[in-house]
Short mmCIF file of C-alpha atoms (C1' of nucleotides) and ligand atoms in Angstrom, two decimals:
data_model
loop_
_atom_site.label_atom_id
_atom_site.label_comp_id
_atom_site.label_asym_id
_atom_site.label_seq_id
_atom_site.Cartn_x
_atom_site.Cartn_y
_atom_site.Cartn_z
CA UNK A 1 0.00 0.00 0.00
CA UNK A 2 1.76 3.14 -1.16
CA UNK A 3 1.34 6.54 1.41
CA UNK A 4 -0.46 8.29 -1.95
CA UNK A 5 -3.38 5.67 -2.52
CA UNK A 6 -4.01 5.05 1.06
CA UNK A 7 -4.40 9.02 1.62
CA UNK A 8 -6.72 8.87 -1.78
CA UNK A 9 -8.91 6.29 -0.43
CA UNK A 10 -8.91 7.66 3.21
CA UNK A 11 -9.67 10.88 1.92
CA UNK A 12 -12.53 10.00 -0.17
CA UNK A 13 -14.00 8.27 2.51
CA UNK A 14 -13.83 10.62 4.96
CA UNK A 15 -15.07 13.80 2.82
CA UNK A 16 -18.00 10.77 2.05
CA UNK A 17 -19.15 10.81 5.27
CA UNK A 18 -18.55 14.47 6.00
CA UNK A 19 -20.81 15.01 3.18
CA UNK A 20 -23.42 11.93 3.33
CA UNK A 21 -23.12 10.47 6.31
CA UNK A 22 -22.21 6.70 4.78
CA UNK A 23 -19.77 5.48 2.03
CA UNK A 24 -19.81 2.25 0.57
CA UNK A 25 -16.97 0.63 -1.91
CA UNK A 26 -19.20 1.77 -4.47
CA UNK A 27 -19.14 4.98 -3.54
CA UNK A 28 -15.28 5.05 -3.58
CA UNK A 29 -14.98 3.27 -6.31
CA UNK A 30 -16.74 5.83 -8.36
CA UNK A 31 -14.94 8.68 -6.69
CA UNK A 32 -11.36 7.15 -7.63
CA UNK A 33 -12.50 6.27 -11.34
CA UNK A 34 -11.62 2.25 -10.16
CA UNK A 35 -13.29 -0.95 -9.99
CA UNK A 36 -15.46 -2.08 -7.03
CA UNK A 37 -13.27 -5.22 -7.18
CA UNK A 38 -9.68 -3.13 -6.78
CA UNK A 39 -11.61 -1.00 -4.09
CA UNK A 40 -12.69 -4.45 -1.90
CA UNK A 41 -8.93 -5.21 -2.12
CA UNK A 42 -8.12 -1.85 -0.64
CA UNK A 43 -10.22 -1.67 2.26
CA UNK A 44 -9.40 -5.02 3.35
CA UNK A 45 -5.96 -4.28 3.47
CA UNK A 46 -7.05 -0.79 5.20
CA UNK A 47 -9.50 -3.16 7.48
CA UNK A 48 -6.15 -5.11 8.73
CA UNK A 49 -4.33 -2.07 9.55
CA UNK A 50 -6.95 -0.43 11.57
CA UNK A 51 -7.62 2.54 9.53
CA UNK A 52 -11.14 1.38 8.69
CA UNK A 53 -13.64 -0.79 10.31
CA UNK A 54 -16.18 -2.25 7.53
CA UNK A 55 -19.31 -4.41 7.31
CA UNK A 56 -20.77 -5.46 3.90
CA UNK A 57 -24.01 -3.23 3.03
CA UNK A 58 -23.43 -1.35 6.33
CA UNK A 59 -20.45 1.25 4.94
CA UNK A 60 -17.07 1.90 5.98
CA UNK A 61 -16.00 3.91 9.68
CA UNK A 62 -12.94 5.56 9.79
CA UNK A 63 -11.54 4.12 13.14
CA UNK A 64 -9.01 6.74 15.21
CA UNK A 65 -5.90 6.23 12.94
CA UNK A 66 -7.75 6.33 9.61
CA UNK A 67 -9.48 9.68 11.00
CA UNK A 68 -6.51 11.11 11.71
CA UNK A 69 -4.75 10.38 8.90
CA UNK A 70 -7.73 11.86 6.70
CA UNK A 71 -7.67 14.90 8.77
CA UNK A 72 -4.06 15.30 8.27
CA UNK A 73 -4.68 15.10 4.57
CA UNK A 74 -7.42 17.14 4.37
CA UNK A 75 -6.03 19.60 6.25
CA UNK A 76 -3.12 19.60 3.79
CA UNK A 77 -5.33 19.67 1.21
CA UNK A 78 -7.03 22.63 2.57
CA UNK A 79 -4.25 24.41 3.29
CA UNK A 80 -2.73 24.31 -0.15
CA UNK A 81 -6.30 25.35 -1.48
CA UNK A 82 -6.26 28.64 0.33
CA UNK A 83 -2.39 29.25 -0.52
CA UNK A 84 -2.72 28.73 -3.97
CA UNK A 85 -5.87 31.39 -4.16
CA UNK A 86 -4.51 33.93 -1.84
CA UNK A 87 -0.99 33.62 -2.70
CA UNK A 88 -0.21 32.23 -5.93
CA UNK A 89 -3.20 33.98 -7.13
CA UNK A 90 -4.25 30.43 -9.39
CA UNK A 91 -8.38 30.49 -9.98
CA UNK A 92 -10.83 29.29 -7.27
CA UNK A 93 -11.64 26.73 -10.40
CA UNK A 94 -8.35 25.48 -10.46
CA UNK A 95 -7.33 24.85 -6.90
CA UNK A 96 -8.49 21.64 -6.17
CA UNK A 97 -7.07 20.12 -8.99
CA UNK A 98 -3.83 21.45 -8.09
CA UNK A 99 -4.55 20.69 -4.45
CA UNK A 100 -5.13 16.91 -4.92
CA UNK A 101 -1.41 16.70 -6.17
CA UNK A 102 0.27 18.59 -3.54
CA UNK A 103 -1.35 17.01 -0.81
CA UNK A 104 0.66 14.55 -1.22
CA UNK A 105 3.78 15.56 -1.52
CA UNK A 106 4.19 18.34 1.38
CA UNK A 107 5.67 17.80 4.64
CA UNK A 108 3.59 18.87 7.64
CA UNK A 109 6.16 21.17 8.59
CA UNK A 110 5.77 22.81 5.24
CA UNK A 111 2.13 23.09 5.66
CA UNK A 112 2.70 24.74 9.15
CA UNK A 113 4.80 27.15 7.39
CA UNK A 114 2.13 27.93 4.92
CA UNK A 115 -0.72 28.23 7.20
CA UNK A 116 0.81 30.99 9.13
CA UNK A 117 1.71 32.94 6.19
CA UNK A 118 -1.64 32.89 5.57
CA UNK A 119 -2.61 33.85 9.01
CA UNK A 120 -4.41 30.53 10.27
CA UNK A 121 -7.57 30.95 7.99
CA UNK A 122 -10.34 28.63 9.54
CA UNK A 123 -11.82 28.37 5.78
CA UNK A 124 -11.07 27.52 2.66
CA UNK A 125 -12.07 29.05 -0.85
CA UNK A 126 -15.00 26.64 -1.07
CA UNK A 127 -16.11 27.20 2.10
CA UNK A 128 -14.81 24.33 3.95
CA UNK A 129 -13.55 23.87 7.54
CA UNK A 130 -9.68 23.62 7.74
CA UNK A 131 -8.45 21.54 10.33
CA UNK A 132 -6.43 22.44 12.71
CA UNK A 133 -2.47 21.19 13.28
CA UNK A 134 -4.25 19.43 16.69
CA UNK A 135 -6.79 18.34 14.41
CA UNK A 136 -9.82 20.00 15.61
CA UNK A 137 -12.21 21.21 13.09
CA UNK A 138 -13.29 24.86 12.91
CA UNK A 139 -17.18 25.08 13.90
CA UNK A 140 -19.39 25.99 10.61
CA UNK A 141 -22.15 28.29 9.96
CA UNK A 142 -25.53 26.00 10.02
CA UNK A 143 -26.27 25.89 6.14
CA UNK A 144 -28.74 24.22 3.55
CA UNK A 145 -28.36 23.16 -0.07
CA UNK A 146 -30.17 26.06 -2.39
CA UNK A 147 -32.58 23.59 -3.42
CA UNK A 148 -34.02 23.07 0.27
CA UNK A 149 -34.68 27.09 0.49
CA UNK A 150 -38.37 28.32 0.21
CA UNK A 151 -39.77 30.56 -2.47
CA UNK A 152 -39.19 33.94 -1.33
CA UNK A 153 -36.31 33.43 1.18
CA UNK A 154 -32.86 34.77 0.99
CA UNK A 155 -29.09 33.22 1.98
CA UNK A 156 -25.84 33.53 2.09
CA UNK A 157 -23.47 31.25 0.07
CA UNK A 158 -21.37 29.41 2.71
CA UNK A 159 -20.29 26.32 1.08
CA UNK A 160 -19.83 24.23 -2.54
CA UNK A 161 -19.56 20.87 -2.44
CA UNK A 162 -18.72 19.72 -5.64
CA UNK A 163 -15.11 20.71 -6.63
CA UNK A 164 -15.18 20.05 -10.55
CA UNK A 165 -13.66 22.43 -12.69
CA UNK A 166 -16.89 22.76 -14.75
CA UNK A 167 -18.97 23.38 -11.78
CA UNK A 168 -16.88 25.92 -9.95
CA UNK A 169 -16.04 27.72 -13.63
CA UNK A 170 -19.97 27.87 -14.21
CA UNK A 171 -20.40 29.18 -10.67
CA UNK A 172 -17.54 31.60 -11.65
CA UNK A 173 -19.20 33.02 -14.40
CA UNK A 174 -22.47 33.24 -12.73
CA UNK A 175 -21.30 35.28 -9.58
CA UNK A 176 -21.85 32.41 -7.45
CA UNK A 177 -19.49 32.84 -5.33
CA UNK A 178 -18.67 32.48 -1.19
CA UNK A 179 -20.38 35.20 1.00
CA UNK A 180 -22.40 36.04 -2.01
CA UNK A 181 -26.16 36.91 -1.11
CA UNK A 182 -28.82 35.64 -3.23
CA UNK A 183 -32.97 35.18 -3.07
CA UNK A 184 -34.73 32.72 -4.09
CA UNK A 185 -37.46 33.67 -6.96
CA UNK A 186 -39.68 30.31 -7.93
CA UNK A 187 -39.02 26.81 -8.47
CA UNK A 188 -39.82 24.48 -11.05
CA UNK A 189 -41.00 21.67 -9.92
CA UNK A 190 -41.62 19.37 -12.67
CA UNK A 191 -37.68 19.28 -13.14
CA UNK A 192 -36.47 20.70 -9.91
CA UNK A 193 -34.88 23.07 -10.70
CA UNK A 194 -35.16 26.59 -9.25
CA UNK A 195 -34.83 30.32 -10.14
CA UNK A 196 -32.52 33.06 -7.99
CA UNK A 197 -31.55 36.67 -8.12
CA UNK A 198 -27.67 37.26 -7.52
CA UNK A 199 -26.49 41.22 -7.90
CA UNK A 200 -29.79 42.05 -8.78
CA UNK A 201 -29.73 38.99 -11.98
CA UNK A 202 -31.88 36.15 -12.49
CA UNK A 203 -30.59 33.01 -12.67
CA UNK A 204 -31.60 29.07 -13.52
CA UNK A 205 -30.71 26.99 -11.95
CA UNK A 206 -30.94 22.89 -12.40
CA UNK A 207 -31.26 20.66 -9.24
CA UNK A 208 -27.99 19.16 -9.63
CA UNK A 209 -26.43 22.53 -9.16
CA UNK A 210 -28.69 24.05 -6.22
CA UNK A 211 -27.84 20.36 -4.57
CA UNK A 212 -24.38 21.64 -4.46
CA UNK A 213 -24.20 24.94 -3.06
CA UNK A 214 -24.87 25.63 0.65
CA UNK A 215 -26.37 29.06 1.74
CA UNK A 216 -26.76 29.93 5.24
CA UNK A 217 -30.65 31.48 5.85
CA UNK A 218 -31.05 35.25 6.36
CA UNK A 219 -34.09 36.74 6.70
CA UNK B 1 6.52 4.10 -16.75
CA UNK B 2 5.20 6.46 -14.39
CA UNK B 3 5.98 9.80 -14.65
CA UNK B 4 7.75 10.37 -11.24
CA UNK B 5 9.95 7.00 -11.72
CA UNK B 6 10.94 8.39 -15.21
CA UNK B 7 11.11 12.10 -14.21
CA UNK B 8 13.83 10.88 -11.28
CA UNK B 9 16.00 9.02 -13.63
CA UNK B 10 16.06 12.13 -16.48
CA UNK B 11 16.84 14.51 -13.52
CA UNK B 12 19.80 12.03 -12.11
CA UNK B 13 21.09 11.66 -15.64
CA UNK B 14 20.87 15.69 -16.43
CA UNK B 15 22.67 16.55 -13.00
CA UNK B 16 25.30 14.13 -13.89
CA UNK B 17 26.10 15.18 -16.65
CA UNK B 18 25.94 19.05 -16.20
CA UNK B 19 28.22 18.16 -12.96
CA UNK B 20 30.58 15.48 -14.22
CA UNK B 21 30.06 15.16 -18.23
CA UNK B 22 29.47 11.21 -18.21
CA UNK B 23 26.56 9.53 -16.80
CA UNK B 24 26.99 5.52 -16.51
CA UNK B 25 24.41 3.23 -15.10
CA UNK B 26 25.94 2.84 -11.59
CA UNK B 27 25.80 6.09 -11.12
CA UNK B 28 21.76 6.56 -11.39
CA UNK B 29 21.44 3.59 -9.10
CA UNK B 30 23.68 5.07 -6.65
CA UNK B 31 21.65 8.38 -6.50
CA UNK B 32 18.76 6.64 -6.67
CA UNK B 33 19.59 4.28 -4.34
CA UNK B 34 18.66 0.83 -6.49
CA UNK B 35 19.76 -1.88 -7.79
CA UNK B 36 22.09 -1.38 -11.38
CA UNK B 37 19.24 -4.12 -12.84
CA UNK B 38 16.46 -2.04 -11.84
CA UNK B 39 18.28 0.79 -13.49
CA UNK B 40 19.18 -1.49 -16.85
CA UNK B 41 15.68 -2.40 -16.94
CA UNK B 42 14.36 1.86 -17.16
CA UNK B 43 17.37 2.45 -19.36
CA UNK B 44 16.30 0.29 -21.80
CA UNK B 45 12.52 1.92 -21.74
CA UNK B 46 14.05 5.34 -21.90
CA UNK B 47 16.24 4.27 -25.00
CA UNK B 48 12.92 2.54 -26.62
CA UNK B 49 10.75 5.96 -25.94
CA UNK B 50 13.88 8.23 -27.36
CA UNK B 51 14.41 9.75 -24.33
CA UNK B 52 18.20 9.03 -23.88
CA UNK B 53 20.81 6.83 -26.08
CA UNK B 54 23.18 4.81 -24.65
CA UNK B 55 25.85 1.85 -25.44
CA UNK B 56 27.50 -0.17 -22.20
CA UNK B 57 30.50 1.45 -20.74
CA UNK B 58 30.01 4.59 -22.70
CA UNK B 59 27.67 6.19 -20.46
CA UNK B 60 24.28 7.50 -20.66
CA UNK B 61 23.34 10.74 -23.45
CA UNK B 62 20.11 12.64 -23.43
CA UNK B 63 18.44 13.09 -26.65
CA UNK B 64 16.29 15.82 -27.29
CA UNK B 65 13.43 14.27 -26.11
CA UNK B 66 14.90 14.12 -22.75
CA UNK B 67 16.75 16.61 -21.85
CA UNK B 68 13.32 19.13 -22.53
CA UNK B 69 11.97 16.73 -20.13
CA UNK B 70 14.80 16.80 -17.76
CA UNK B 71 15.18 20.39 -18.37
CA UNK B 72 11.49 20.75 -17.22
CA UNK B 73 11.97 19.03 -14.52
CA UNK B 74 14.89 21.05 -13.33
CA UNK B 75 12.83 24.25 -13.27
CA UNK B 76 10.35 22.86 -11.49
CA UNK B 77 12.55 21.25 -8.69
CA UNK B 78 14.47 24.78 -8.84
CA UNK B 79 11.77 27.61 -8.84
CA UNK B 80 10.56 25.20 -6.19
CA UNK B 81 13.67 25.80 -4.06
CA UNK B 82 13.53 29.29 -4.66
CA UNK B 83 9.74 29.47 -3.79
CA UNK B 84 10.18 27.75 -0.26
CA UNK B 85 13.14 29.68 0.15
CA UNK B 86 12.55 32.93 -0.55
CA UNK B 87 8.87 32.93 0.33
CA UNK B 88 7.98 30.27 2.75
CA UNK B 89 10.82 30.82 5.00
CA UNK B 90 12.07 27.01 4.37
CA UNK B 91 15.79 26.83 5.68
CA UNK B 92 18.49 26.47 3.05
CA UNK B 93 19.55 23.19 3.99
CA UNK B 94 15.77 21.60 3.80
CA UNK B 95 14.85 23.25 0.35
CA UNK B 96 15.96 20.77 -1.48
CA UNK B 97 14.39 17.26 0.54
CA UNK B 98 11.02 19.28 0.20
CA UNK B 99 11.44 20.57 -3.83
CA UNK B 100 11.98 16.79 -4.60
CA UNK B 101 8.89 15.98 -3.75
CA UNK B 102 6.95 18.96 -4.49
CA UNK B 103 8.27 18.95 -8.29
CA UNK B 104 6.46 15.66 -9.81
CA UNK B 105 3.25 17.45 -8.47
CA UNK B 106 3.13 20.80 -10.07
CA UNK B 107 1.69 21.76 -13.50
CA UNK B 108 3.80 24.14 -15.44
CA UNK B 109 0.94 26.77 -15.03
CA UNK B 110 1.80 27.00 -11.28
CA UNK B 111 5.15 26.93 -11.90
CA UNK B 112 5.10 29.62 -13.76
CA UNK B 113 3.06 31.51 -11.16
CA UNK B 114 5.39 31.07 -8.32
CA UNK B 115 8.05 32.88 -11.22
CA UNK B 116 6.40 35.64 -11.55
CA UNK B 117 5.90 36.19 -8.10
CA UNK B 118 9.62 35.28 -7.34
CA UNK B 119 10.26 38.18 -9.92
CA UNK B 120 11.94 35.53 -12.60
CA UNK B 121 14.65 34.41 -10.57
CA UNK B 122 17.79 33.19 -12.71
CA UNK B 123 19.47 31.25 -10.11
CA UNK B 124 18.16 29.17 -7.00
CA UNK B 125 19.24 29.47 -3.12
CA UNK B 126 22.44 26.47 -3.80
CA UNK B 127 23.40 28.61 -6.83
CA UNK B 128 21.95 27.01 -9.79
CA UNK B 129 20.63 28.17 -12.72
CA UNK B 130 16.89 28.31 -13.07
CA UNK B 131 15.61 26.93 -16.73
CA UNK B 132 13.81 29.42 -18.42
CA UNK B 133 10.39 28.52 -19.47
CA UNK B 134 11.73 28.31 -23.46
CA UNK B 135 14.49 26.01 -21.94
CA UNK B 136 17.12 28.10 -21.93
CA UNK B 137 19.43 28.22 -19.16
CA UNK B 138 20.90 31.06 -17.22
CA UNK B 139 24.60 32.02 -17.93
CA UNK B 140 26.90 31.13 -14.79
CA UNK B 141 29.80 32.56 -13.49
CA UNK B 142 32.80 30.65 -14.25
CA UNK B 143 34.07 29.40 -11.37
CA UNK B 144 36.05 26.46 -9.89
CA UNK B 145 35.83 23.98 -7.13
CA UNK B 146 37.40 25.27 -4.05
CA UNK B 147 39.94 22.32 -3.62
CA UNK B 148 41.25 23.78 -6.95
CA UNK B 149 41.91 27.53 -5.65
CA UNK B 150 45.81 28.44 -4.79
CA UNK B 151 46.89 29.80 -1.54
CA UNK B 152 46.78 33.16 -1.03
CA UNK B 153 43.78 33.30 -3.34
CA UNK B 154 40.71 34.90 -3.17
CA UNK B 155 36.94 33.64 -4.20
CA UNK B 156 33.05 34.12 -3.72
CA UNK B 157 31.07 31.39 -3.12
CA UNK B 158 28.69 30.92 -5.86
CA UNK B 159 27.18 27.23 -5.96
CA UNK B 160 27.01 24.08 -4.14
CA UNK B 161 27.08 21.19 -5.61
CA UNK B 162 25.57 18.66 -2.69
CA UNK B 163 22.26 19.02 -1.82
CA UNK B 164 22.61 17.10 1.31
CA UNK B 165 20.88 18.83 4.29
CA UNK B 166 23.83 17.32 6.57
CA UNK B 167 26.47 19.12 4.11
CA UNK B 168 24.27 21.88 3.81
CA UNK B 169 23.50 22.05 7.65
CA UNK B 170 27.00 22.09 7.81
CA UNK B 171 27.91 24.70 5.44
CA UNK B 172 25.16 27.28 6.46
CA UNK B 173 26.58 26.77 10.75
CA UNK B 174 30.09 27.74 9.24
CA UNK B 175 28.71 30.92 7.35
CA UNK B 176 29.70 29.52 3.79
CA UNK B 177 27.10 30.95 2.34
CA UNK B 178 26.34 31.95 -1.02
CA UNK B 179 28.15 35.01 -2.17
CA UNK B 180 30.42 35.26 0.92
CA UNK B 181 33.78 36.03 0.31
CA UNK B 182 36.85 33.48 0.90
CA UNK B 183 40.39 33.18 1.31
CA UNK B 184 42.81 30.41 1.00
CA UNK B 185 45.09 30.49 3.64
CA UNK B 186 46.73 27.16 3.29
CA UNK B 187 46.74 23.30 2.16
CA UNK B 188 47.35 19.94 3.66
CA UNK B 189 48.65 18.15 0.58
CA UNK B 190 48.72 14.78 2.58
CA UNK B 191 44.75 14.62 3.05
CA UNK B 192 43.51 16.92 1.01
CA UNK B 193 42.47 19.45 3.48
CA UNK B 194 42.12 23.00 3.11
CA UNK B 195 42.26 25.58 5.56
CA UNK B 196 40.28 29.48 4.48
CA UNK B 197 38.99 32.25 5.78
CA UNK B 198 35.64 33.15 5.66
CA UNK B 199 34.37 36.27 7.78
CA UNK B 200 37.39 36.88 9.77
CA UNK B 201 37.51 33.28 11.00
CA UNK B 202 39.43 30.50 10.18
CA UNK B 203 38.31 27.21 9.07
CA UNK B 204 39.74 23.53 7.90
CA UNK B 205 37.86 22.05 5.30
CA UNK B 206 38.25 18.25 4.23
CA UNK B 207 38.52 17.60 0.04
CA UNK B 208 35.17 15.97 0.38
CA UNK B 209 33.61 19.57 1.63
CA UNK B 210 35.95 21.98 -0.69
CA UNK B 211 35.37 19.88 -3.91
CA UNK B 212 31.91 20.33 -3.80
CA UNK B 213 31.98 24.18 -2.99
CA UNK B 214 32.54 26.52 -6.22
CA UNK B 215 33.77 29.92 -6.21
CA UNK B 216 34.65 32.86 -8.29
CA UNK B 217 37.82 33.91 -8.56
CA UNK B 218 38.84 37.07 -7.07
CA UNK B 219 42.03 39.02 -7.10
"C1'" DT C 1 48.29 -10.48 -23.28
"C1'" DA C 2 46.40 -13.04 -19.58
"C1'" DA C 3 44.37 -12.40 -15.28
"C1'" DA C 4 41.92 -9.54 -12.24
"C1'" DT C 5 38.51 -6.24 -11.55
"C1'" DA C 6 34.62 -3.53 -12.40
"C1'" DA C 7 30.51 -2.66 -15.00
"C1'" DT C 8 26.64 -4.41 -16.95
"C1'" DT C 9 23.05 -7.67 -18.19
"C1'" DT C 10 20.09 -11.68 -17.60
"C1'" DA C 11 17.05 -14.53 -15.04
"C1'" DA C 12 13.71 -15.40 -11.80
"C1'" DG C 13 10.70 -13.62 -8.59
"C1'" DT C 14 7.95 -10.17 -5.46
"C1'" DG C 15 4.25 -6.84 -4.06
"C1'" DA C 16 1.27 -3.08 -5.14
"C1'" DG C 17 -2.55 -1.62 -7.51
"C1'" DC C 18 -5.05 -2.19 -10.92
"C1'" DT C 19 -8.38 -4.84 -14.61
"C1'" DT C 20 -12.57 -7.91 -16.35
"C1'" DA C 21 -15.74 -11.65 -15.77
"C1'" DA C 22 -18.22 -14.60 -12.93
"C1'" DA C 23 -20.18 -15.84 -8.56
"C1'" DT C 24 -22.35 -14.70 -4.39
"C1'" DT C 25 -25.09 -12.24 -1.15
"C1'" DA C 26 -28.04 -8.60 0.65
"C1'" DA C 27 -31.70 -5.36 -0.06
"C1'" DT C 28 -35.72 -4.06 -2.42
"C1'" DT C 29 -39.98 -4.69 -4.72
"C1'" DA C 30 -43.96 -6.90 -6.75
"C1'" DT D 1 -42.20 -14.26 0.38
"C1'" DA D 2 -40.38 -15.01 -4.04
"C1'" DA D 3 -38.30 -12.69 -7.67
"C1'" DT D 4 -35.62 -8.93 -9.10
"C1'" DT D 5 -32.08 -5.76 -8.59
"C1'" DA D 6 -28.05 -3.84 -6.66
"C1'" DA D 7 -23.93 -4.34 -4.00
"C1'" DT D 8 -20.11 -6.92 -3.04
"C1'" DT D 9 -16.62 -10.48 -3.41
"C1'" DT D 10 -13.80 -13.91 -5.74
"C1'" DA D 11 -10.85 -15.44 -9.34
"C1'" DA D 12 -7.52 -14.95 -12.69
"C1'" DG D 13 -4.41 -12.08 -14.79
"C1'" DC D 14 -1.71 -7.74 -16.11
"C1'" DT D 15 1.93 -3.99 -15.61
"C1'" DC D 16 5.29 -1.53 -13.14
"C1'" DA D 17 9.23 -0.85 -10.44
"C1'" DC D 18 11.68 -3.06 -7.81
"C1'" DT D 19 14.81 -7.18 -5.68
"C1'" DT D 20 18.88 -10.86 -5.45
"C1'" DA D 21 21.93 -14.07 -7.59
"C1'" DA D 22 24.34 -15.59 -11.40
"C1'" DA D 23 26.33 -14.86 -15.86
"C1'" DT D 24 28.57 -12.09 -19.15
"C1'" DT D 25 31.40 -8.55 -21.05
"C1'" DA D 26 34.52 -4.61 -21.09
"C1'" DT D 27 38.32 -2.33 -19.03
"C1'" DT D 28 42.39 -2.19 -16.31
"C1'" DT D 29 46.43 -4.00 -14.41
"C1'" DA D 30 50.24 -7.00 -13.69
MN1 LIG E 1 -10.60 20.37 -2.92
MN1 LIG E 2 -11.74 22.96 -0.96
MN1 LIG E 3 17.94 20.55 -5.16
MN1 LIG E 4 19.15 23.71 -5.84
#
DNA sequence: TAAATAATTTAAGTGAGCTTAAATTAATTA
DNA sequence: TAATTAATTTAAGCTCACTTAAATTATTTA
């Protein structure tokens, strides 16, 4: 087991259960672009080493180790997210991509050095938590996906969870971005999807986006 | 072939020969710290994919192919050094453990971001030059290795050529530092030793340590 | 120039991380 | 609850980058 695809699968699993609650091998094994045959090898071998604990049909746990190992990661991850936007000055669509290489191949110490250049930010551009060197996760602002907010209502975008180029680039384009306040103006529900007003613009929008972006209520 | 295994053995085989002239197969298992069959074997996939040519006991060449590659590669490790250096605050003597990593898992766009903020750097922290993104290479200062300098002679420091962090740990404790000024104050011709001044202090240096320090020469 | 030495290659084998196809088992639905 | 569907596992096999041990070949030295 190679340090890079153990943090890949531990990573996946544990951003699966920050985001769903459960993760199955299928569910990894679409996330990693593998077969669900190369992904029951995997966890087995993560089973015996005590990252994981795992029961057929009942999803995968991250036990102690595995958790901290995934937090490590993602707080690498994180870390390099934020650096390359506020630093390097690469795109908020770009980031992640970047991210998912360097994660890997960063000392902690580097990432300590890093964090404080960037003055301990508790965020990162998409709106996630960034843990901390100790481990402990910053506490979030209680948020919704768009698609759960009534006619009429109005948010704040806290949160994206879908990091694909395409998605981000669209959401780019559209003014969707973090902190941005937006109403929401009908829904469509034959198809799900749902109309907004950003900076005083209309916008539709299908399900599969307003799934992905989380606004905090305002009123 | 994966990329990192093949970027490795271009970047062994392009220091080599910019430092020594030849390259032979022992020598990229030594740096790489394998076995000379595991080194025949990737030889004989880099001759097949025109990346280097190469007959037995008349050491390894880069064709064109490869040395862009390894000359890629180089930046990347280099602007890397710089980067951490310069920016991050990265100690001298760790630069180089970290940029070894860090440069299989950088696109060429970010690469070229951390230039521009660097301000197009055309040498890195050890005193190498830094590949321009056409290829081309820096001129150096001619200069010679310090075992090689008469007494009574004068010389700046201008490149290292170990990247060791115990060598470098070593250097940087001493205050032979880039650009200082030396002086050779006298030789042991029956071990090689040198002794110079550097800063008002004396110091002996064994051959090992003065061959791989390069200076200018001063009058 | 023959023997010694050093460099290189060949041979056989390992483990990691994959693949596809087939078999099994659990969950869901009619 | 039996049949269908979906999830999971097993089996067999592939490639890659290594290893060690033995064999070969070139270079150096006596
Ligand atoms: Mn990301
Ligand atoms: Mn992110
Ligand atoms: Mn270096
Ligand atoms: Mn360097």
């Amino acid at each position: 087991m190679t340090n890079i695809s153990k943090e890949d699968y531990l990573r996946v699993i544990y951003k699966g259960i920050e985001e769903t609650g459960v993760v199955n091998p299928t569910m990894v094994a679409v996330h990693l672009n593998i077969s669900n045959a190369a992904v029951t090898d995997m966890i087995k071998k993560l089973k015996r080493e005590k990252y994981v604990s795992y029961n057929p049909y009942k999803g995968i746990q991250l036990l102690q180790k595995g958790k901290m190992e995934a937090i490590r990661l993602v707080r690498r991850h994180r870390i390099w997210e934020t650096f390359l936007y506020q630093i390097v000055g690469i795109p908020w669509y770009e980031i992640d991509e970047e991210a998912e290489n360097l994660e890997h191949s960063s000392s902690d110490n580097l990432i300590d050095h890093l964090e404080r250049i960037l003055n301990y930010p508790e965020f990162d551009p998409h709106g996630h938590p960034i843990p901390k060197k100790d481990g402990k996760i910053p506490r979030q602002k209680k948020c919704f996906p768009l698609d759960q907010i009534k006619i009429g209502n109005s948010g704040i975008i806290q949160k994206v969870n879908d990091h694909s180029k395409e998605f981000l680039f669209y959401l780019f384009n559209s003014g969707l971005l973090i902190r941005k306040k937006i109403k929401v103006i009908d829904k469509r529900n034959f198809d799900g999807s749902i109309i907004i007003s950003v900076d005083n613009k209309e916008l539709v929008l299908s399900d599969k986006i307003s799934k992905n972006i989380f606004v905090e209520k305002i009123k």
